[in-house]
Coordinates of C-alpha atoms (C1' of nucleotides) in Angstrom, one line a residue:
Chain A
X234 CA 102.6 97.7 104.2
X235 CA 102.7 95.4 107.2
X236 CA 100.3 94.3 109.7
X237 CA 101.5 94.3 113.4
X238 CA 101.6 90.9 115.2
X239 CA 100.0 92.3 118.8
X240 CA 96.9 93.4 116.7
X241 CA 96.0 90.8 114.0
X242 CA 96.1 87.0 114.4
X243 CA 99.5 85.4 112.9
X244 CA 97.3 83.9 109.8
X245 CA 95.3 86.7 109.1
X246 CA 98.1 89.3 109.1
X247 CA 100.0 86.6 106.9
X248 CA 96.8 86.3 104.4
X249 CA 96.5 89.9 104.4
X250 CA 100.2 90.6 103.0
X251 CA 99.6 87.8 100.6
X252 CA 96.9 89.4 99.0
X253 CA 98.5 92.7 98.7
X254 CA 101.5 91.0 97.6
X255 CA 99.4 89.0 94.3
X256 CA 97.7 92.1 93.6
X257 CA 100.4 94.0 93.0
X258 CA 101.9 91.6 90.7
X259 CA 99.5 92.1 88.2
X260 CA 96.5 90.5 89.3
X261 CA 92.9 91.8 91.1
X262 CA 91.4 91.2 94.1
X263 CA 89.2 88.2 92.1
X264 CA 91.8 87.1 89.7
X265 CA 93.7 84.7 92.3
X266 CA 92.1 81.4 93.6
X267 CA 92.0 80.7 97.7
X268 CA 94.3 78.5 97.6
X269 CA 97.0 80.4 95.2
X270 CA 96.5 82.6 98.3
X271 CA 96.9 80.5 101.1
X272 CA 100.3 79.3 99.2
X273 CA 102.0 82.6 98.8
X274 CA 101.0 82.6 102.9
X275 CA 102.3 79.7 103.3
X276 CA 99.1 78.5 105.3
X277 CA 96.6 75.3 104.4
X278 CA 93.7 76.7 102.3
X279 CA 91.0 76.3 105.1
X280 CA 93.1 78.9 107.3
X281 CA 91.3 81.0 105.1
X282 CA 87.6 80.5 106.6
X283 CA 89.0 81.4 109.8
X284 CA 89.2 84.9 109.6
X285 CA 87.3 85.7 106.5
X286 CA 83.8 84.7 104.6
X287 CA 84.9 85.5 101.4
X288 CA 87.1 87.8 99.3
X289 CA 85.1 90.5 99.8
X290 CA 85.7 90.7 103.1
X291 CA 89.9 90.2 103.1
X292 CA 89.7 93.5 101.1
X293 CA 87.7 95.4 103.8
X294 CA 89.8 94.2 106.3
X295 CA 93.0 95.0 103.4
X296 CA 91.4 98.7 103.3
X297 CA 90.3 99.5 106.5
X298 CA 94.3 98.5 107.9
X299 CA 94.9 100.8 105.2
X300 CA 92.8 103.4 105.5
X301 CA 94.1 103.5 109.1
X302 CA 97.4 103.7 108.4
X303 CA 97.4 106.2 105.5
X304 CA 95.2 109.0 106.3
X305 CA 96.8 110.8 109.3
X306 CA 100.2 110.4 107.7
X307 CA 98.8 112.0 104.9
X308 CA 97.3 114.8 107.1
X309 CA 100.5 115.1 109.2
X310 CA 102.8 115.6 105.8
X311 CA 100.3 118.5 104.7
X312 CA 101.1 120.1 108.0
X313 CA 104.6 119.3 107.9
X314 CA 104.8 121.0 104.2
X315 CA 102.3 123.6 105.7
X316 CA 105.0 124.2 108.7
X317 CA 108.2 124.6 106.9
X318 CA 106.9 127.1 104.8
X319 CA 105.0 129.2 107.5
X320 CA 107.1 128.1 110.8
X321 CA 104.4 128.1 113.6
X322 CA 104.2 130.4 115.9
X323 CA 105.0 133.5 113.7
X324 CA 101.8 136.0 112.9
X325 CA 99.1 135.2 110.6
X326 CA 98.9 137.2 107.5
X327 CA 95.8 137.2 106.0
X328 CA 95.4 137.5 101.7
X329 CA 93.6 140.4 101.8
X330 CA 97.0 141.7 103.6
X331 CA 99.2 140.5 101.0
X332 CA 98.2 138.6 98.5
X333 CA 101.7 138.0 97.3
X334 CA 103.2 136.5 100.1
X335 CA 100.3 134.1 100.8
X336 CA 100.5 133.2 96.8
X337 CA 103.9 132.3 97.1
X338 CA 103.3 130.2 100.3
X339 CA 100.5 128.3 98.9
X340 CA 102.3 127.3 96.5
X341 CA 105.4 125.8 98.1
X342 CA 103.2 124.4 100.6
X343 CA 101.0 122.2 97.8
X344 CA 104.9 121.5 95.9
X345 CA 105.9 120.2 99.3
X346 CA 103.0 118.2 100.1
X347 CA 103.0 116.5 96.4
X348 CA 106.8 115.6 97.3
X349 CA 106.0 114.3 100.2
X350 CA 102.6 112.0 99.2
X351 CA 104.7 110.9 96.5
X352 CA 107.5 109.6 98.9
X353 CA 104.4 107.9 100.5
X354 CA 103.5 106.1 97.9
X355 CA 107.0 104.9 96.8
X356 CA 107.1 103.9 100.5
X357 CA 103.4 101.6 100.2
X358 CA 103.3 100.8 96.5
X359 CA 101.2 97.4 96.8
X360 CA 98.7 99.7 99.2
X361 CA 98.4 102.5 96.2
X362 CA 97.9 99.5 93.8
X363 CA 95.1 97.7 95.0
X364 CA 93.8 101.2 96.1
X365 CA 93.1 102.6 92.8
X366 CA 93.1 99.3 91.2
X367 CA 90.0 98.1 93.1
X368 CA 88.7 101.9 93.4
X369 CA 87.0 100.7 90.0
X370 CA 87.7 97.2 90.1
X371 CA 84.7 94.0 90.2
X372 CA 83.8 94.2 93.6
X373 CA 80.8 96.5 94.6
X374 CA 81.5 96.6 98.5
X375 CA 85.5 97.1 97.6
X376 CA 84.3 100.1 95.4
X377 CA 82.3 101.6 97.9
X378 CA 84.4 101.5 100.8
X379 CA 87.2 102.9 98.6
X380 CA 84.8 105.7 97.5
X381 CA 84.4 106.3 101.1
X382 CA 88.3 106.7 101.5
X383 CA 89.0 108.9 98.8
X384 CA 85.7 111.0 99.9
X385 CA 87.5 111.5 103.6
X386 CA 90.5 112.0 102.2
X387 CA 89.3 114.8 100.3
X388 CA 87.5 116.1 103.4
X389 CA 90.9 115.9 105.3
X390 CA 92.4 118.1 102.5
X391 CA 89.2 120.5 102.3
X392 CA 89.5 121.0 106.1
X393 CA 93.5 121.8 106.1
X394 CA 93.1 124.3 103.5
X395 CA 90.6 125.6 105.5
X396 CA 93.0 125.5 109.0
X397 CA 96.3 126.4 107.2
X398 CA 94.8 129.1 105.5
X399 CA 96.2 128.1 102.2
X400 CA 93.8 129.9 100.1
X401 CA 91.9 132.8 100.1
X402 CA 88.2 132.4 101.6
X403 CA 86.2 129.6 99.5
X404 CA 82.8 128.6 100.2
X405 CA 82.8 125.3 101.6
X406 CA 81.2 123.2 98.7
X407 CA 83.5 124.5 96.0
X408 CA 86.4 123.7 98.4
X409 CA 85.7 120.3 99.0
X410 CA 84.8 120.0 95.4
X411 CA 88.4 121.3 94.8
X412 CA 89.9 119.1 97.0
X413 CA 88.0 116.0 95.8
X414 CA 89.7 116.6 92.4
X415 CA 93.0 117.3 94.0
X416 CA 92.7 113.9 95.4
X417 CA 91.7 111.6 92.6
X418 CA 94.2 113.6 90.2
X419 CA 96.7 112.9 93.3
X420 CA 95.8 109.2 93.2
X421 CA 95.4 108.3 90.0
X422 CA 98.9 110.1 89.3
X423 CA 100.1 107.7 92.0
X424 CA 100.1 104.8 89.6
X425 CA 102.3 106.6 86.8
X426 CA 104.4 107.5 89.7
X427 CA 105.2 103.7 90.5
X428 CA 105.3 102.3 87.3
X429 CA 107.1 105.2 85.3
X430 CA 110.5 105.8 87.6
X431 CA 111.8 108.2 85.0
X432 CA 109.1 110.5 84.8
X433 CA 108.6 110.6 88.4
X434 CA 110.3 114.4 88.6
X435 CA 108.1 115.6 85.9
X436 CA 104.6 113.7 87.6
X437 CA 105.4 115.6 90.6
X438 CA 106.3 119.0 89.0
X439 CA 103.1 118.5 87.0
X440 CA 101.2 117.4 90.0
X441 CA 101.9 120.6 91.4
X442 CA 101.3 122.7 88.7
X443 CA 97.4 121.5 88.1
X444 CA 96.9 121.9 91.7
X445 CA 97.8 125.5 91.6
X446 CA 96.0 125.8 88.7
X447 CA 93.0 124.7 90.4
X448 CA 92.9 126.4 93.4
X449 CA 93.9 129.7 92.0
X450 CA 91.2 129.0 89.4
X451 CA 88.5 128.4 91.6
X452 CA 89.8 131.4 94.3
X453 CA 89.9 133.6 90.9
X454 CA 86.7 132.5 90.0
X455 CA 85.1 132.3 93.4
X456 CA 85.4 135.9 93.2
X457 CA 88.5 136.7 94.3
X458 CA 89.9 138.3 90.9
X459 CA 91.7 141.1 92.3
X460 CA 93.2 140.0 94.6
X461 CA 95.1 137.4 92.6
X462 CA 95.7 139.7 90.3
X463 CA 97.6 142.1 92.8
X464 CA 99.6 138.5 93.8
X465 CA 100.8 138.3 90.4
X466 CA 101.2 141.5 89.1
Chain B
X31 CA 78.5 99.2 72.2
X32 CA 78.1 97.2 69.0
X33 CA 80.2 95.3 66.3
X34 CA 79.0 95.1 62.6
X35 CA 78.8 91.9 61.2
X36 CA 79.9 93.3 57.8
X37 CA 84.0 93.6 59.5
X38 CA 84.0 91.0 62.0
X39 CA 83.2 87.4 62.2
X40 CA 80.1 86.4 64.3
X41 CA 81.8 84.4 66.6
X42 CA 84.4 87.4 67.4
X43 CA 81.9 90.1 67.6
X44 CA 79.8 87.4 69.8
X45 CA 82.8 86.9 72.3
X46 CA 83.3 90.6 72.3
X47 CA 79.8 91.7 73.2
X48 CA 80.2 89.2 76.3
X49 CA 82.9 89.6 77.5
X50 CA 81.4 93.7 77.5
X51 CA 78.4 92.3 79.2
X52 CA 80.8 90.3 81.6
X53 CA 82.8 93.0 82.4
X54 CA 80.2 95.7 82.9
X55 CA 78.2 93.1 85.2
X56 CA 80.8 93.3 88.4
X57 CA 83.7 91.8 86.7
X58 CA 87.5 92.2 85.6
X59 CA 88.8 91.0 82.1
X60 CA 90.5 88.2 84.4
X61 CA 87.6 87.4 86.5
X62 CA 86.2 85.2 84.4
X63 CA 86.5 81.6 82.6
X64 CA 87.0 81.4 78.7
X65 CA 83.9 78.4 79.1
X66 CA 81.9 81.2 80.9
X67 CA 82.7 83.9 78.1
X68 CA 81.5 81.2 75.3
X69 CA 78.6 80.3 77.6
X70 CA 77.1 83.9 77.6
X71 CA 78.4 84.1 73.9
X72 CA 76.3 81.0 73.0
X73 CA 79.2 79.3 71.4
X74 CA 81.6 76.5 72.2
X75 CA 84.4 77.0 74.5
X76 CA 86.9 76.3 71.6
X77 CA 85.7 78.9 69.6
X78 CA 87.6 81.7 71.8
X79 CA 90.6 80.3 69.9
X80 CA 89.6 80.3 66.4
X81 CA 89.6 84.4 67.0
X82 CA 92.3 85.2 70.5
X83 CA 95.1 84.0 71.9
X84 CA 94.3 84.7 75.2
X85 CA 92.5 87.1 77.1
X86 CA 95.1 90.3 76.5
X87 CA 93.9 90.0 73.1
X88 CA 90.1 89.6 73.1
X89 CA 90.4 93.1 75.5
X90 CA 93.2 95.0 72.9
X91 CA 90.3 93.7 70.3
X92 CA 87.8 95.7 72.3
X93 CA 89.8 98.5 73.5
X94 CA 90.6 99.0 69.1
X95 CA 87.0 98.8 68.7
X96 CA 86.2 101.2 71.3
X97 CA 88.7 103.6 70.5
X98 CA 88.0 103.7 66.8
X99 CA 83.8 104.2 67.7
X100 CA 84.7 106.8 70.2
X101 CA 87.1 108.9 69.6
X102 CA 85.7 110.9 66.0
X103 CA 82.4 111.2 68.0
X104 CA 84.1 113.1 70.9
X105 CA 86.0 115.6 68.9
X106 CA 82.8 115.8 67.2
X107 CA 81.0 116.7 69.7
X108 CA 83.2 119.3 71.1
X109 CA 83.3 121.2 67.7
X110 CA 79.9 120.9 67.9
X111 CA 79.4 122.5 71.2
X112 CA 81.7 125.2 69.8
X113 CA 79.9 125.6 67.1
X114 CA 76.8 126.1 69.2
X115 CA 78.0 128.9 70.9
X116 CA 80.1 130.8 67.8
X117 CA 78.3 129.7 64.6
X118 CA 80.4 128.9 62.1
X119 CA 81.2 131.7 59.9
X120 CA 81.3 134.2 62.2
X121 CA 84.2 136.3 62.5
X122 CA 87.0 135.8 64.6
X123 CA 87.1 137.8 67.9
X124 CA 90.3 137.6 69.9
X125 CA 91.3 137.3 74.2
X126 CA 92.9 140.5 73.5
X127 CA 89.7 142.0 71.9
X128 CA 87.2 140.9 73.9
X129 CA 88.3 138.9 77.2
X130 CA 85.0 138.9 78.5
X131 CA 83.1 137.5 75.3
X132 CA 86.0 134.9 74.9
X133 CA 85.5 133.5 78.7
X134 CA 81.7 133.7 78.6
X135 CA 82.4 131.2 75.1
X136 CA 85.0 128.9 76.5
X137 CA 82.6 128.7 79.8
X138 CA 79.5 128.0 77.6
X139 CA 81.6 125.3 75.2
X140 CA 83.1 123.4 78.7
X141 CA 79.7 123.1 79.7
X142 CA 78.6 122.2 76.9
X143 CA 80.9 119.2 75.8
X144 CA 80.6 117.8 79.0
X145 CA 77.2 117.6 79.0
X146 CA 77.8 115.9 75.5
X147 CA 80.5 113.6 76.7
X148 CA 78.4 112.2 79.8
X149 CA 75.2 111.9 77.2
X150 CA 78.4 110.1 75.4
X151 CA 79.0 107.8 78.4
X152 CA 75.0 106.8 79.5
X153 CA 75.0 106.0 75.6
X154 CA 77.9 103.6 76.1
X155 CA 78.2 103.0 79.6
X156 CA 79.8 99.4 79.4
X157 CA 82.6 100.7 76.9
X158 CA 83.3 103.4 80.0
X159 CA 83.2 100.7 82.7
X160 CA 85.6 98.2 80.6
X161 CA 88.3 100.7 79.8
X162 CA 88.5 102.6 83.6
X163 CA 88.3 99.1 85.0
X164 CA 91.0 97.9 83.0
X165 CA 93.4 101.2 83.2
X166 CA 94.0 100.6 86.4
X167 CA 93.2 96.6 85.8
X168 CA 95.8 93.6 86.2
X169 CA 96.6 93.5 82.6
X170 CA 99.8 95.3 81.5
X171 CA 98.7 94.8 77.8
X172 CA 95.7 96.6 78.7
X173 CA 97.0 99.3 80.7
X174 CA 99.1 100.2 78.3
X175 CA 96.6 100.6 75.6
X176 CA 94.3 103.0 77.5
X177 CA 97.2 104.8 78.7
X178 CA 97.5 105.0 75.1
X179 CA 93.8 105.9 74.4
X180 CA 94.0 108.4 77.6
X181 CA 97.1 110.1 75.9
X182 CA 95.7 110.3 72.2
X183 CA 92.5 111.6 73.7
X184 CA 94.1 114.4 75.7
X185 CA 96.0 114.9 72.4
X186 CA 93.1 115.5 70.9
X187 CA 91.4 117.9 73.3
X188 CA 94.7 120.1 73.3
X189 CA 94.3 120.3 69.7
X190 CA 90.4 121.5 70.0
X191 CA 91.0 124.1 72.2
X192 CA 93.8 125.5 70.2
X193 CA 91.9 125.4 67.0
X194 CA 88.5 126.4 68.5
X195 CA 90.0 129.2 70.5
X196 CA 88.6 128.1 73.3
X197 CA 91.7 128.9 75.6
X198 CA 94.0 132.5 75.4
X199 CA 97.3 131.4 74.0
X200 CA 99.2 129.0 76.2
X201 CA 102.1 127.3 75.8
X202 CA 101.7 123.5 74.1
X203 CA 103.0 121.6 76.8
X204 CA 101.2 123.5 79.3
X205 CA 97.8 122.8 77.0
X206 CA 98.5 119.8 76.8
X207 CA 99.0 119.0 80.9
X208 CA 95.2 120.8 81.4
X209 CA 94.6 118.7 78.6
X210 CA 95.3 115.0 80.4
X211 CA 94.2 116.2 83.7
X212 CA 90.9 117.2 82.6
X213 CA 91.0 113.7 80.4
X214 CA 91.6 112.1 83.4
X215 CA 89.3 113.8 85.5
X216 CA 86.0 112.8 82.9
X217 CA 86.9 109.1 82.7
X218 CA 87.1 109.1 86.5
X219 CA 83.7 110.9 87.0
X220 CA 82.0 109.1 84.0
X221 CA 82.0 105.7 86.7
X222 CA 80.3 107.7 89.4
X223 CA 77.6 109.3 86.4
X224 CA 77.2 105.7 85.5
X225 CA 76.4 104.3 88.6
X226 CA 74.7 107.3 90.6
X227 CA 72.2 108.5 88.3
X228 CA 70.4 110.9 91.1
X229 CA 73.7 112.3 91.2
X230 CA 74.0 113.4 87.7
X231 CA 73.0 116.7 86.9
X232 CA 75.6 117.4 89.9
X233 CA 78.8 115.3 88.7
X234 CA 78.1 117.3 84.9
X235 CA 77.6 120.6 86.9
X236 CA 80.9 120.1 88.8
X237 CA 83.1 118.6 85.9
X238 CA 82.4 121.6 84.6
X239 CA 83.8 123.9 87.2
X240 CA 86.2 122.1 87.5
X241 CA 87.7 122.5 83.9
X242 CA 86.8 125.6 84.0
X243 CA 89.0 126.3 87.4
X244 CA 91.6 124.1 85.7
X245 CA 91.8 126.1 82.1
X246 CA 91.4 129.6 83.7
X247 CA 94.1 129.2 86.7
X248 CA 96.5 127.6 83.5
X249 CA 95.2 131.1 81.6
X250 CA 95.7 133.1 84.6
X251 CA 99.5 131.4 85.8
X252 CA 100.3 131.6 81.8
X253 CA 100.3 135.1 82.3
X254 CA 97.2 136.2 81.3
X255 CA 96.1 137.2 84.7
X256 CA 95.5 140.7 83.4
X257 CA 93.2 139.4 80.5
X258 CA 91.3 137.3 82.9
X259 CA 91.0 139.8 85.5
X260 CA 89.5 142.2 82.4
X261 CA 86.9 139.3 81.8
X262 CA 85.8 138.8 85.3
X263 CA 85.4 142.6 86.1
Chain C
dT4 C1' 80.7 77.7 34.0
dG5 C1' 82.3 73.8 36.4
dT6 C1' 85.5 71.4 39.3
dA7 C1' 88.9 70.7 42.7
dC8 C1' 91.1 72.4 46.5
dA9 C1' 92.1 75.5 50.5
dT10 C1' 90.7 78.3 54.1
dC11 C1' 87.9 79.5 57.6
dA12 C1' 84.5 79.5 61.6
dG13 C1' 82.5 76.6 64.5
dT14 C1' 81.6 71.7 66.9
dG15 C1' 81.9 67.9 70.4
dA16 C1' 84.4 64.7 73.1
dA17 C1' 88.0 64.0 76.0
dC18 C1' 92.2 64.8 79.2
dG19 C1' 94.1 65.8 83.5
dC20 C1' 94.2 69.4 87.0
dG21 C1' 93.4 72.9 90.4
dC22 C1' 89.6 74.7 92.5
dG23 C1' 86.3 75.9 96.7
dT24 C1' 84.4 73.8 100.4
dT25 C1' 83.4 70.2 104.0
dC26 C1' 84.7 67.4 107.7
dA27 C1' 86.9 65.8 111.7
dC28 C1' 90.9 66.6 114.0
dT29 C1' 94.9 69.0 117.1
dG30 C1' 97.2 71.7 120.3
dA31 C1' 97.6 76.2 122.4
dT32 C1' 95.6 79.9 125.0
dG33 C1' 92.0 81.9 127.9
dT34 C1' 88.5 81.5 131.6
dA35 C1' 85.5 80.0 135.7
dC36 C1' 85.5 78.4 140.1
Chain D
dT110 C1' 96.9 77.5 142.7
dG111 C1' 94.9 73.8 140.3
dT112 C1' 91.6 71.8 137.4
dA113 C1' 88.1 71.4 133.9
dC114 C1' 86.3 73.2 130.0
dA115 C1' 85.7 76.4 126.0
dT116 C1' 87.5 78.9 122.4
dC117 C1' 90.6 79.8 118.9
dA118 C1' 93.9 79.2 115.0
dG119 C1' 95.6 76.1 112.2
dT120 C1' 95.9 71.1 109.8
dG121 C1' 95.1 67.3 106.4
dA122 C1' 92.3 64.5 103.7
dA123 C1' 88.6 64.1 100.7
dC124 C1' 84.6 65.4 97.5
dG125 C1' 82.8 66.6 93.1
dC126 C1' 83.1 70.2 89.7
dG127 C1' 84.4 73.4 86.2
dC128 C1' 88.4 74.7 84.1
dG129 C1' 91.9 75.4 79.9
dT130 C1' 93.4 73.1 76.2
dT131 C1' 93.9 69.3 72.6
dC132 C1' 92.3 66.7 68.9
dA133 C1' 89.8 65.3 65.0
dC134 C1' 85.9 66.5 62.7
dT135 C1' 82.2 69.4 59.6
dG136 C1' 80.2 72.3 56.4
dA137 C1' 80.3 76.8 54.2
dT138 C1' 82.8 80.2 51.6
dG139 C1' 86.6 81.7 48.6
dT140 C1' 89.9 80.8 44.8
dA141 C1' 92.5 78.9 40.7
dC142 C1' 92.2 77.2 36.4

DNA sequence: TGTACATCAGTGAACGCGCGTTCACTGATGTAC
DNA sequence: TGTACATCAGTGAACGCGCGTTCACTGATGTAC
């Protein structure tokens, strides 16, 4: 992850990737000192108190940057996945229709978009670290605004579903409670994806396989039995 | 979470009760001085050594601990769920036999062990904090162990729902998947029941969907979509 | 049963060091008129 | 366009403090004979 010289000052941007840098080599958010900071910078400790009041608030700034880079890449990769299994433009079938075809499309488009979010993380490791790793770490405000990121995340997913049509009619509460699921499995498998290279084709293939399993159970179970049924038969 | 004086020494069981108390009190395992752990421990800084080497083993002491207090009660508690809903005794009824009755049970026993398990986790909340902290924490040591925990736990639960009937027949390493991701899925919620108490009866009510969803869509894509569809008529 | 010795858990003083934070400073950039 | 001033990002020195770790010690418990 890098921070974009127009936007941020010099220092900040510099502290920022410092901090991202420490934490993902094994330490948290609270387990390096300023000034071990302000080293791997390469900036005098008191650069620090220019742009921040404490740690506490590096990791907002650390999230939010995040948060703003992640979550419409994230939304534009389901879309992608979403498109290259139904190209656009060509006429919605509905599951009552044929339950079959939209089965079989549901599932390559959640195998595609696990592919893909795992490419992202590969591509922001130290992001995905600190992430999860502060989603339960020491810090109350970190925790919360991380909770608020996974909570959006989830309501992105929820309200694809929803657009893409890629699963038969849900109420809204037990989608988003599916998506919110989704997600934290999807995150929390992020960190076995970084740190386990060889099992990264079977964490993806897995990946996929719960999510089916969840939506299908929860479509099954949210009372539409037959026509899953039909879709596998 | 306790330590008997009868196995360990007073000082060790003294430094492990802080450094819970540390922990659960908006810490990490790293975030804190070995002079503040003996402070809260009421015992000279110097003692640490008499009993650790360093930090990675004060938390592989605790994670042991935990894991050897935890995990016969859990597997207890899920056979006694079971055992709630099919006394013991009674005879055997099959999926094939009676799909409907076999749901309605698995449904009633999901409920019920998780209403267990999060009883479980208010009982021991610091334990809960202290390991999902440290899963994802900046210890490799420690990671490792709780994968390690995670796994065994899973492993446990896979064997429970084969032996309890709780699931039609799947295949192991498909029983075992539902198995982690529904592991998973627990220890992540158990942090939000600890911390948003008005939320409670909701996060138990949803877990329990969710595995449900999870177990039933694995059922359903294992090829028992005509059993299931039987159940749900 | 008594004695001598070893082991163990815990103490207290001392060390040198890196820490967070403060202060007063600098030079570059932005702004008012 | 030029000038005067304010703001901003970064510096360097200095402070007192808590830190990890070491050493030599103590007294209680366990063990051999």
């Amino acid at each position: 992850m890098s921070y974009p010289k127009s936007v941020l000052a010099e220092g900040k941007r510099l502290l920022m990737a410092a901090a991202l840098d420490l934490t993902a080599n094994t330490r948290s958010l609270d387990g390096f000192s300023l000034r071990e900071l302000a080293r791997n910078a390469g900036l005098n400790p008191n650069t620090f108190y220019r742009h921040f009041k404490g740690f506490d608030e590096l990791g907002l700034a650390i999230i939010e940057d995040m948060m703003s880079q992640i979550r419409q890449p994230l939304r534009d990769l389901r879309r992608e996945a979403a498109e290259s299994v139904v190209p656009p433009g060509s006429p919605p079938i509905s599951w009552q229709e044929n339950p079959r075809l939209n089965f079989v499309r549901s599932w390559q488009v959640s195998n595609a978009t696990v592919e893909l979010f795992f490419k992202f993380v590969e591509a922001n490791p130290k992001a995905f670290i600190l992430g999860v790793r502060e989603l339960h770490g020491s810090s109350p405000v970190l925790r919360k605004a991380l909770r608020k990121l996974m909570k959006d995340f989830a309501h992105d997913m929820a309200e694809d579903i929803e657009t893409l049509g890629l699963l038969p009619k849900l109420d809204p509460a037990s989608l988003l409670s599916v998506s919110e699921v989704i997600s934290r499995e999807l995150f929390q498998l992020s960190m076995d994806y970084i740190e386990e290279p060889e099992r990264r084709d079977e964490i993806c293939q897995q990946a996929g396989t719960s999510i089916v399993n969840l939506t299908m159970g929860s479509a099954m179970l949210g009372g539409h039995v037959k026509l899953l049924a039909d879709a596998l038969r």
